mmCIF file of C-alpha atoms in Angstrom:
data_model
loop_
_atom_site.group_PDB
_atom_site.id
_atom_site.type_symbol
_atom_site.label_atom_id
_atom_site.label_comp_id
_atom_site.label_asym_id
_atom_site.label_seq_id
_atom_site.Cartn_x
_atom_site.Cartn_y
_atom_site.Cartn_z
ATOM 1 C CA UNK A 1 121.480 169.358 96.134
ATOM 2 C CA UNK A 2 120.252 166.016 96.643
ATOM 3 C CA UNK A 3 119.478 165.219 100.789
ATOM 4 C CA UNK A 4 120.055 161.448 101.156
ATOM 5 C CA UNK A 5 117.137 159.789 102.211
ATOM 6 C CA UNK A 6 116.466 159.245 106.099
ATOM 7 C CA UNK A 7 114.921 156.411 107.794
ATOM 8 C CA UNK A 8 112.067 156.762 110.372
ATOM 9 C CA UNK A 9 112.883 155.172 113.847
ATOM 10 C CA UNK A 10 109.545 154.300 114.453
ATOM 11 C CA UNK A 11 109.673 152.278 111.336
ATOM 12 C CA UNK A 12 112.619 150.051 113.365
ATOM 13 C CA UNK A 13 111.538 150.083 117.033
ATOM 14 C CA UNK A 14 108.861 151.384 119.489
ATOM 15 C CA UNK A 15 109.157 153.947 121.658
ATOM 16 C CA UNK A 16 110.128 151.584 124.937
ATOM 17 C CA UNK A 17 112.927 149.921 122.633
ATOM 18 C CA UNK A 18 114.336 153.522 121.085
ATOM 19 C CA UNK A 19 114.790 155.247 124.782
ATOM 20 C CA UNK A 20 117.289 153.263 126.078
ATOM 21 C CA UNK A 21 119.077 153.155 122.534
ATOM 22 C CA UNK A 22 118.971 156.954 122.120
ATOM 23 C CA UNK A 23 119.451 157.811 126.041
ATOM 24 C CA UNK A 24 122.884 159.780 126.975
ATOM 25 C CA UNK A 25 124.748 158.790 129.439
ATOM 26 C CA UNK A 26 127.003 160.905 132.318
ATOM 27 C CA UNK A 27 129.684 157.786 132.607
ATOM 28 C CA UNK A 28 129.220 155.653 130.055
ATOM 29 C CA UNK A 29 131.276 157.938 126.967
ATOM 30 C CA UNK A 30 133.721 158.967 129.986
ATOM 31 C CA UNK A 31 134.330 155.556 130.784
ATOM 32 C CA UNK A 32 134.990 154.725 127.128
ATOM 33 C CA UNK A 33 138.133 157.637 126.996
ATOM 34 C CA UNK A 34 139.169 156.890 130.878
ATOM 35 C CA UNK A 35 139.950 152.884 129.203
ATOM 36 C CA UNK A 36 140.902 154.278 126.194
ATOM 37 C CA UNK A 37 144.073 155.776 127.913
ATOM 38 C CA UNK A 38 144.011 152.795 130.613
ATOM 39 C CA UNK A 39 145.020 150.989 127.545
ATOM 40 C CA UNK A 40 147.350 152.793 126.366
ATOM 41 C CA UNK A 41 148.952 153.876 129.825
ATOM 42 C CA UNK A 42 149.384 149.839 130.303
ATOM 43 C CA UNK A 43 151.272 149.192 127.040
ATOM 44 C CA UNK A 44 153.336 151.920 127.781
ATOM 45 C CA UNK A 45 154.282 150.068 131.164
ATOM 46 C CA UNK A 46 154.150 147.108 129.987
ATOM 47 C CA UNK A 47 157.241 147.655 127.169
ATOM 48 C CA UNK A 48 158.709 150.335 129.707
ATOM 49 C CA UNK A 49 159.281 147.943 132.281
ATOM 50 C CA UNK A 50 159.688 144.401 130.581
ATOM 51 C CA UNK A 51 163.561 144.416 130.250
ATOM 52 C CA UNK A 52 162.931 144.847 133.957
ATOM 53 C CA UNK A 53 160.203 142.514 134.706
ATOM 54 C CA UNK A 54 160.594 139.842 132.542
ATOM 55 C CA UNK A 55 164.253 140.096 130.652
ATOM 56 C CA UNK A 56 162.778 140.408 127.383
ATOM 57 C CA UNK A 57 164.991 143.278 125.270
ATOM 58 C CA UNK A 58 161.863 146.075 124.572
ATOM 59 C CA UNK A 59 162.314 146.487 120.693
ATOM 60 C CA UNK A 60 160.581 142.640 121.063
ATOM 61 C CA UNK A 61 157.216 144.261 122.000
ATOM 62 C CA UNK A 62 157.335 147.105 119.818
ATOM 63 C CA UNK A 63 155.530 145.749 117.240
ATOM 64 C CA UNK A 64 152.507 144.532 119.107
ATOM 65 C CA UNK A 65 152.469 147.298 121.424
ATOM 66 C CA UNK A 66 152.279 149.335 118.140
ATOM 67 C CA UNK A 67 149.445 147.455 116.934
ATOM 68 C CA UNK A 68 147.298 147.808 120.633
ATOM 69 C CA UNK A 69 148.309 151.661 120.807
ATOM 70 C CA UNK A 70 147.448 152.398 116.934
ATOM 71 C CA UNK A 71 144.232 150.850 117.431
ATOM 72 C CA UNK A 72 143.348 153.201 121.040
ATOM 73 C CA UNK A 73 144.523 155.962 118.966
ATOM 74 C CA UNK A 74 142.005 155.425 116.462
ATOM 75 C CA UNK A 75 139.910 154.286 119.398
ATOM 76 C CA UNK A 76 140.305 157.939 120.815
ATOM 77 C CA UNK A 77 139.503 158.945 117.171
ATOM 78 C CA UNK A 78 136.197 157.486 117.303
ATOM 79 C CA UNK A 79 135.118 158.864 120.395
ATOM 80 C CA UNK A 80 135.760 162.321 119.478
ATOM 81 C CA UNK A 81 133.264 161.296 116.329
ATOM 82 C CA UNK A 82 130.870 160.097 118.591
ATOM 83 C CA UNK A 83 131.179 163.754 120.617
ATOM 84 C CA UNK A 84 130.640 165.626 117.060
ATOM 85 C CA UNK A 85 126.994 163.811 117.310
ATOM 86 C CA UNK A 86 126.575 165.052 120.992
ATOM 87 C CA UNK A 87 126.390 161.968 122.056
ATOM 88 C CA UNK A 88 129.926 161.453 124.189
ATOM 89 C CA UNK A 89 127.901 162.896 127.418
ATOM 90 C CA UNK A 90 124.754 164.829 128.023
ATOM 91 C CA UNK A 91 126.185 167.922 128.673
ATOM 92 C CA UNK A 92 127.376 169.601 125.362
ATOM 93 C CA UNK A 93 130.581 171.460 127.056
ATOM 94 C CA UNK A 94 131.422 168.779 128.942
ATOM 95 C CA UNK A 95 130.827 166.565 125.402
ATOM 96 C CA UNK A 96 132.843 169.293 123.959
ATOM 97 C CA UNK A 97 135.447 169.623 126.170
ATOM 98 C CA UNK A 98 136.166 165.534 127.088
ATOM 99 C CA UNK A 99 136.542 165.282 122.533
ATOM 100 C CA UNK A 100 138.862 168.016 122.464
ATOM 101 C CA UNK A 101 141.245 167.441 125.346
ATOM 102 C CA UNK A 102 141.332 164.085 126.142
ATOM 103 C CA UNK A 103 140.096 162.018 122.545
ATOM 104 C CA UNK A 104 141.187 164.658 119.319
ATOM 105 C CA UNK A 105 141.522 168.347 118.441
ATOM 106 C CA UNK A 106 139.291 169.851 116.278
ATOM 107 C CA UNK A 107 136.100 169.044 117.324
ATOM 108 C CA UNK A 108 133.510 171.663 116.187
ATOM 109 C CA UNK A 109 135.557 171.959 112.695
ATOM 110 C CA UNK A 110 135.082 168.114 112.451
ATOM 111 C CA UNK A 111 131.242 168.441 113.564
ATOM 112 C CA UNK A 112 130.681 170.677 110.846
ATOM 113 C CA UNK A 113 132.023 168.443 108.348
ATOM 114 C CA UNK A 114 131.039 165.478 108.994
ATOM 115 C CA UNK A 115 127.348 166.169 109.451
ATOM 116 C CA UNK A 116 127.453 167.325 105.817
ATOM 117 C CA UNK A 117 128.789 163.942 105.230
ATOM 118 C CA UNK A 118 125.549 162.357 106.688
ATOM 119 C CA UNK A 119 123.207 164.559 105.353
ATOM 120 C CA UNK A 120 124.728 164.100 101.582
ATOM 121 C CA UNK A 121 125.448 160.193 102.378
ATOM 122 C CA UNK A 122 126.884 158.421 98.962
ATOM 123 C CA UNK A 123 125.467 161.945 97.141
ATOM 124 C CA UNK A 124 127.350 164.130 94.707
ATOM 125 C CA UNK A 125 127.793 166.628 97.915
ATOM 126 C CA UNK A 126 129.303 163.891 100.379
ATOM 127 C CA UNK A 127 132.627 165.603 101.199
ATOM 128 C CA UNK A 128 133.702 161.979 101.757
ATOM 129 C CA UNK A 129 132.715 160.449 98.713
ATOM 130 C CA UNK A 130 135.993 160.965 97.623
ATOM 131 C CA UNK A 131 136.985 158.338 99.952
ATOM 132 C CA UNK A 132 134.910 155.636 98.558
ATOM 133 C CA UNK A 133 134.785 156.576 94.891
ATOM 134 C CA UNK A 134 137.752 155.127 93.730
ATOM 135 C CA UNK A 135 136.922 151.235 94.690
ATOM 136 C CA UNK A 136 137.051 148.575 93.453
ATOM 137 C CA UNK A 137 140.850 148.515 93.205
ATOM 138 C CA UNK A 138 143.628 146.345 91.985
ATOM 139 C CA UNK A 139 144.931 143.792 94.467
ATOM 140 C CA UNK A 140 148.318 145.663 93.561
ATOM 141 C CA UNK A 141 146.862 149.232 94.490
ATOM 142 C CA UNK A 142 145.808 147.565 97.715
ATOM 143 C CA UNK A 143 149.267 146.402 98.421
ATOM 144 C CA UNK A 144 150.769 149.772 97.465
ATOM 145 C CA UNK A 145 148.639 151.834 100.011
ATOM 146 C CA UNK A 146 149.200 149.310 102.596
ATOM 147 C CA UNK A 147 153.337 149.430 101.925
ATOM 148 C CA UNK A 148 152.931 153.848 102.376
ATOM 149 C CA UNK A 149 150.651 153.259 105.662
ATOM 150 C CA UNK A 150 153.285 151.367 107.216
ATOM 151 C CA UNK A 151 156.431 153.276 106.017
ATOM 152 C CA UNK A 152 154.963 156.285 107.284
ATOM 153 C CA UNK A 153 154.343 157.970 103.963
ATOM 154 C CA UNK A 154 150.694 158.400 104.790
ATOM 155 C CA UNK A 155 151.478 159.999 107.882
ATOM 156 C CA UNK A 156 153.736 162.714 106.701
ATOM 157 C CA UNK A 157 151.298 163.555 103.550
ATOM 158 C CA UNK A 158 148.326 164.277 105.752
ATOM 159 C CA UNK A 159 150.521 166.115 109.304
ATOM 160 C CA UNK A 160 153.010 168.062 107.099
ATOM 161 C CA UNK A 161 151.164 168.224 103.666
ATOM 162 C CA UNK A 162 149.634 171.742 104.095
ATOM 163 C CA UNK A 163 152.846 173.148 104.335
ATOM 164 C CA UNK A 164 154.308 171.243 101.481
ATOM 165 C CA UNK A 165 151.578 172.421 99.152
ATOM 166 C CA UNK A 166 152.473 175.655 100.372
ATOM 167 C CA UNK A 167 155.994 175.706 100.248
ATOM 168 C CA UNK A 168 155.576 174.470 96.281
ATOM 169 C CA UNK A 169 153.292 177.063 95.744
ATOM 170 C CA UNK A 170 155.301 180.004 96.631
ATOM 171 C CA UNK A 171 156.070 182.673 94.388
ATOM 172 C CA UNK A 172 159.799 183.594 93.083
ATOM 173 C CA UNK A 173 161.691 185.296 95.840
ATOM 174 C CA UNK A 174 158.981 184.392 98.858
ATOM 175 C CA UNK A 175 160.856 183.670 102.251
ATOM 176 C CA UNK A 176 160.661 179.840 103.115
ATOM 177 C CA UNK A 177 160.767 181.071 106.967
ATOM 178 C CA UNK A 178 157.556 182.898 107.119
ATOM 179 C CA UNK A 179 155.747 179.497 105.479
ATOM 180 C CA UNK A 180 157.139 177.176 107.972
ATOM 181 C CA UNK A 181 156.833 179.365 111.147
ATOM 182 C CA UNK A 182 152.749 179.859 109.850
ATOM 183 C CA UNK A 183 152.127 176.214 109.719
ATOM 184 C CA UNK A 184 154.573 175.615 113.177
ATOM 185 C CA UNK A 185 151.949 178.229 114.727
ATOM 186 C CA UNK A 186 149.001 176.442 113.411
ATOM 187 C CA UNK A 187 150.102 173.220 114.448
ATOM 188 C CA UNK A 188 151.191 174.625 117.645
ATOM 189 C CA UNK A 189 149.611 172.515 120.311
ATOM 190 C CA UNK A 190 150.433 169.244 118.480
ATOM 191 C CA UNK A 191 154.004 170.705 118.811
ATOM 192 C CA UNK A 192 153.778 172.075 122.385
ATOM 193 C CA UNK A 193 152.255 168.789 123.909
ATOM 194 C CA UNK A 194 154.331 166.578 121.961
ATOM 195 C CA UNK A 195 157.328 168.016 122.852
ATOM 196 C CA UNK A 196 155.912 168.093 126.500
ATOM 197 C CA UNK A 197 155.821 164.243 126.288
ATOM 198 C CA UNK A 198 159.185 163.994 125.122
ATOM 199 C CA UNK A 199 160.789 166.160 128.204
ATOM 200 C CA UNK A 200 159.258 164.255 130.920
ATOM 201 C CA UNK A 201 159.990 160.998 129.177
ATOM 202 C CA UNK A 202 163.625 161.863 128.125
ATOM 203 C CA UNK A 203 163.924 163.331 132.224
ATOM 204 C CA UNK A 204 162.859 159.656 133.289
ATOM 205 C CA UNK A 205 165.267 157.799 131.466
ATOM 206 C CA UNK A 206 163.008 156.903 128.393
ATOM 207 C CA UNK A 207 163.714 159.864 125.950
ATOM 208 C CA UNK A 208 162.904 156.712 122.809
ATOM 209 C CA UNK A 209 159.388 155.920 124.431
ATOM 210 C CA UNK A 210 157.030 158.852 122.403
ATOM 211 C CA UNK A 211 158.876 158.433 119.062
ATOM 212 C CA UNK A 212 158.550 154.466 120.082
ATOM 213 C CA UNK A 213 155.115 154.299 121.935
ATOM 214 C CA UNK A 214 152.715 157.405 120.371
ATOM 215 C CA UNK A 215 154.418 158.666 116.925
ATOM 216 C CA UNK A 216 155.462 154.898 115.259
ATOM 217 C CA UNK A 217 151.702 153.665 116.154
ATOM 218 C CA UNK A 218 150.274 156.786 114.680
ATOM 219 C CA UNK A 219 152.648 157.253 112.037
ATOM 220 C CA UNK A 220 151.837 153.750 110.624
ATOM 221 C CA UNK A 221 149.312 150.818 112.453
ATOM 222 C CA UNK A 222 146.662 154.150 112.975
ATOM 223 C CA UNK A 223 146.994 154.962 109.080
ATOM 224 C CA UNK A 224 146.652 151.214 108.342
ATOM 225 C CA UNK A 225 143.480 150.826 110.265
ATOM 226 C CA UNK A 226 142.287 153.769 109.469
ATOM 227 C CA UNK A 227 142.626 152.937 105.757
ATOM 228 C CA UNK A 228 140.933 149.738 106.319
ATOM 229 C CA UNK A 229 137.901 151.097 108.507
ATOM 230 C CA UNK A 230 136.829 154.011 105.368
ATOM 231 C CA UNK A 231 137.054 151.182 103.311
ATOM 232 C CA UNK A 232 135.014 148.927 105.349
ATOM 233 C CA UNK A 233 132.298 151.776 105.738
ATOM 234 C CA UNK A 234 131.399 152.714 102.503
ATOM 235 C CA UNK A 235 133.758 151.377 99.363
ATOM 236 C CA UNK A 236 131.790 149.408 97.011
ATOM 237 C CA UNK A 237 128.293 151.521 98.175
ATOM 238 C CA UNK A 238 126.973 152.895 95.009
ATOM 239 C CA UNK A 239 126.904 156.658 94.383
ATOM 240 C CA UNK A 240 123.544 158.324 94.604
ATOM 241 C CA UNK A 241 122.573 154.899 96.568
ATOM 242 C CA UNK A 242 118.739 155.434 97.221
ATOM 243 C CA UNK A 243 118.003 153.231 100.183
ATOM 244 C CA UNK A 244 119.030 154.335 103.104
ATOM 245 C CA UNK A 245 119.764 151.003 105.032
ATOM 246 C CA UNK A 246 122.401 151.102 102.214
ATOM 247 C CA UNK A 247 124.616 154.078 101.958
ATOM 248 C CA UNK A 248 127.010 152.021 105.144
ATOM 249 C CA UNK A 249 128.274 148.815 105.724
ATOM 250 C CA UNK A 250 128.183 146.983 108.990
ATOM 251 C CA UNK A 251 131.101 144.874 109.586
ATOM 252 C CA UNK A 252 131.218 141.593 111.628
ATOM 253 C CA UNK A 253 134.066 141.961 114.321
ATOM 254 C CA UNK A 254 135.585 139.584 116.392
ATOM 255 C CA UNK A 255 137.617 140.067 119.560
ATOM 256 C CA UNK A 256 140.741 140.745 117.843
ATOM 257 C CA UNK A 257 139.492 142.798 115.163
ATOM 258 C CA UNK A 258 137.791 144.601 117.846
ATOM 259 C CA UNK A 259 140.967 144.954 119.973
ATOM 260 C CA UNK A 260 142.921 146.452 116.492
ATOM 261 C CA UNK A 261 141.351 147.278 114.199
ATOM 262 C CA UNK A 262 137.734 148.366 114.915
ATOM 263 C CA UNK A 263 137.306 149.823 118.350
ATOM 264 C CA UNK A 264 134.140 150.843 120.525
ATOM 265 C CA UNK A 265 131.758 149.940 118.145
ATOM 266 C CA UNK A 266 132.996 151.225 114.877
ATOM 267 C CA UNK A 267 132.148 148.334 112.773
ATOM 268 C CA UNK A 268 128.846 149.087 112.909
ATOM 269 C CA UNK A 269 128.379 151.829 110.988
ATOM 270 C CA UNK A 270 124.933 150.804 109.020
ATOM 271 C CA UNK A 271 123.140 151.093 112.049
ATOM 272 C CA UNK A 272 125.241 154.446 112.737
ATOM 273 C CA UNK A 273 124.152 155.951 109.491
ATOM 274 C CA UNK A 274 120.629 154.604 110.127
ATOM 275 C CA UNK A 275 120.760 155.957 113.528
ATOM 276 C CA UNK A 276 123.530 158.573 113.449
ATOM 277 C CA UNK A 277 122.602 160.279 117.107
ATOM 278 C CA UNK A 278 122.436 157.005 118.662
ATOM 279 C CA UNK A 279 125.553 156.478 120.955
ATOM 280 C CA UNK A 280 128.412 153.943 120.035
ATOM 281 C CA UNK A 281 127.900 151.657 123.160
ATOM 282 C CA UNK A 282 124.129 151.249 121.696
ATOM 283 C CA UNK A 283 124.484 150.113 118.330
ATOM 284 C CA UNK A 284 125.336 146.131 119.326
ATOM 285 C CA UNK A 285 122.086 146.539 120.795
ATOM 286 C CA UNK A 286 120.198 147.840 118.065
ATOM 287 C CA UNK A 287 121.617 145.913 116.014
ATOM 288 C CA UNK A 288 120.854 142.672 117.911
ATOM 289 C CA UNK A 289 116.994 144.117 117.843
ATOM 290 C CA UNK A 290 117.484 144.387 114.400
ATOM 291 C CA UNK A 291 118.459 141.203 113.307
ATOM 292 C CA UNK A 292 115.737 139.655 115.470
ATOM 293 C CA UNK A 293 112.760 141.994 113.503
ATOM 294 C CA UNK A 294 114.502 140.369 110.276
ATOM 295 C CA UNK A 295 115.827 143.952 108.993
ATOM 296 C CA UNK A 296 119.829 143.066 109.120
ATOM 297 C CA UNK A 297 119.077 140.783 105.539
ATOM 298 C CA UNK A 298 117.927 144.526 103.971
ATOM 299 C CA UNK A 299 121.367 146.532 105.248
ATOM 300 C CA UNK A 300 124.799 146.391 103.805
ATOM 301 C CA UNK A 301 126.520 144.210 106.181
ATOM 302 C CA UNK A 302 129.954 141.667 105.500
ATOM 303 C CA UNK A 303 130.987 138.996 107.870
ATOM 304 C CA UNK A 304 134.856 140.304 108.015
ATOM 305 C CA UNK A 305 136.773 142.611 107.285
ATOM 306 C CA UNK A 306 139.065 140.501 105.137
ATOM 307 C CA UNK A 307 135.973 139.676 102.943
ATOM 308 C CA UNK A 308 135.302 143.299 102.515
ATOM 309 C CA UNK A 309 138.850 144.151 101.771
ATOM 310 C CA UNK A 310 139.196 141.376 99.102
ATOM 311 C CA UNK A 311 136.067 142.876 97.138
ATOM 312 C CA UNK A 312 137.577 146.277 97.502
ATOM 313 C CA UNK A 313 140.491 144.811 95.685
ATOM 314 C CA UNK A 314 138.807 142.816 93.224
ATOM 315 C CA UNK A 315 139.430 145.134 90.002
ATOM 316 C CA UNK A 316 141.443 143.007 87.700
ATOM 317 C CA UNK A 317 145.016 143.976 86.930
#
């Protein structure tokens, strides 16, 4: 197996600029979830009670409420990656505990993963080389992922998948029943608090607002985004890439892009790679540092993230 090579910190910064970009903090990661929901609490209010406040019909705001939630969603996404590094809060249950209840299930199982992804960056072994392997891509391929992120198709592939395989696989004369009730059981809580959010809603008055307000976002502006930020990350990065200030691309966000499509910090994921126990809220900082020691012209950076899509999509037809 082939490690992917590491960069030395001390190479980058000295020890009074690396202990306030390494340092954990006991309110900054908790702040990041507690606005996280703030966010999405308001939108929810905010389409809730607009026929109310304002006369305007709520299927109006749908779409951009959509949009704001999809992008918290992933935003609650990327927390829970920052907890796999330990570096949500100091305190590894509380760390633990904040990722898994309040960000995304799955936490240790994700940990475990995704560290092999670091150590095996852009290697044969990178369990999500798979993800960048395929670029560059036709414009028309683009288009045709886009069109299944936004019908949905995306979404029910990767939450109901398992038990499709599954179901396909079965032998002559299995019971269906036993199939779907294995996969209901594994998927459980996603079932159990879902369906909690749909009682209190529906008791309210508001039985539309999940499938409106938590499963449309997720089910399509989430797998959109999502899409766009793997691609953004590492498409395009060469396999077996040597250099380590190489194997991630750093992406230029603005405040929109931030608001959508690249939350707390995600966009700069060359510095993450460099620096993968460094905390989200740091990176602007050391990348800042960065520029000003003249590394940022060595790293894999783009100035959008519409520059980096068209390049993704720049296979000809």
């Amino acid at each position: 197996m082939s490690v992917a090579a590491r960069v030395n910190r001390k190479d980058f910064f000295t020890d009074e600029e690396w202990a306030p970009l390494a340092a954990r903090s006991s309110w900054k990661g908790l702040a990041l979830v507690a606005h996280c929901w703030a966010v999405i609490g308001l939108t929810w209010a905010a389409v809730i009670w607009s026929p109310h406040v304002l006369g305007v019909f709520w299927p109006v705001t749908i779409i951009p409420a959509a949009m704001i939630i999809g992008g918290r969603q992933l935003g609650l996404g990327i927390l829970m990656h920052d907890a796999a590094h330990g570096c949500l809060h100091p305190n590894l249950k509380v760390n633990d505990g904040v990722a898994e209840w309040l960000c995304a299930e799955g936490v240790e199982r994700y940990r475990k993963y995704h560290l092999q992804h670091h150590k095996f960056a852009q290697q044969a072994e990178d369990p999500d080389l798979v993800l960048s392997a395929p670029f560059p891509i036709t414009r028309q391929s683009l288009w045709r992922k886009v069109a299944r992120d936004l019908t949905g198709q995306t979404w029910v592939k990767q939450r109901f998948g398992v038990m499709q395989a599954k179901l396909k696989a079965r032998k002559p004369g299995q019971a269906v029943l036993p199939i779907v009730a294995g996969e209901i059981w594994r998927m459980r809580r996603w079932f159990a608090l879902n369906l909690a959010v749909i009682a209190v809603t529906s008791a309210l008055g508001y039985w539309w607002a999940w499938f409106a307000l938590w499963l449309l976002p997720r089910a399509t502006w989430f797998q959109l985004i999502t899409r766009f930020r793997n691609i953004a990350e590492h498409a395009l990065v060469a396999k077996d890439e040597p250099d380590p200030l190489r194997h991630a691309r750093t992406t230029s966000a603005n405040l929109v892009e931030r608001m959508l499509i690249a939350p707390y910090y995600v966009n700069y994921h060359c510095e993450h790679h460099m620096f993968m126990h460094m905390p989200c809220w740091s990176l602007p900082r050391a990348h800042r540092l960065l520029r000003a020691k003249g590394v940022l012209d060595r790293m894999r950076t783009a100035p959008n993230y519409v520059t980096v899509l068209s390049q993704a999509a720049g296979k000809a037809a």
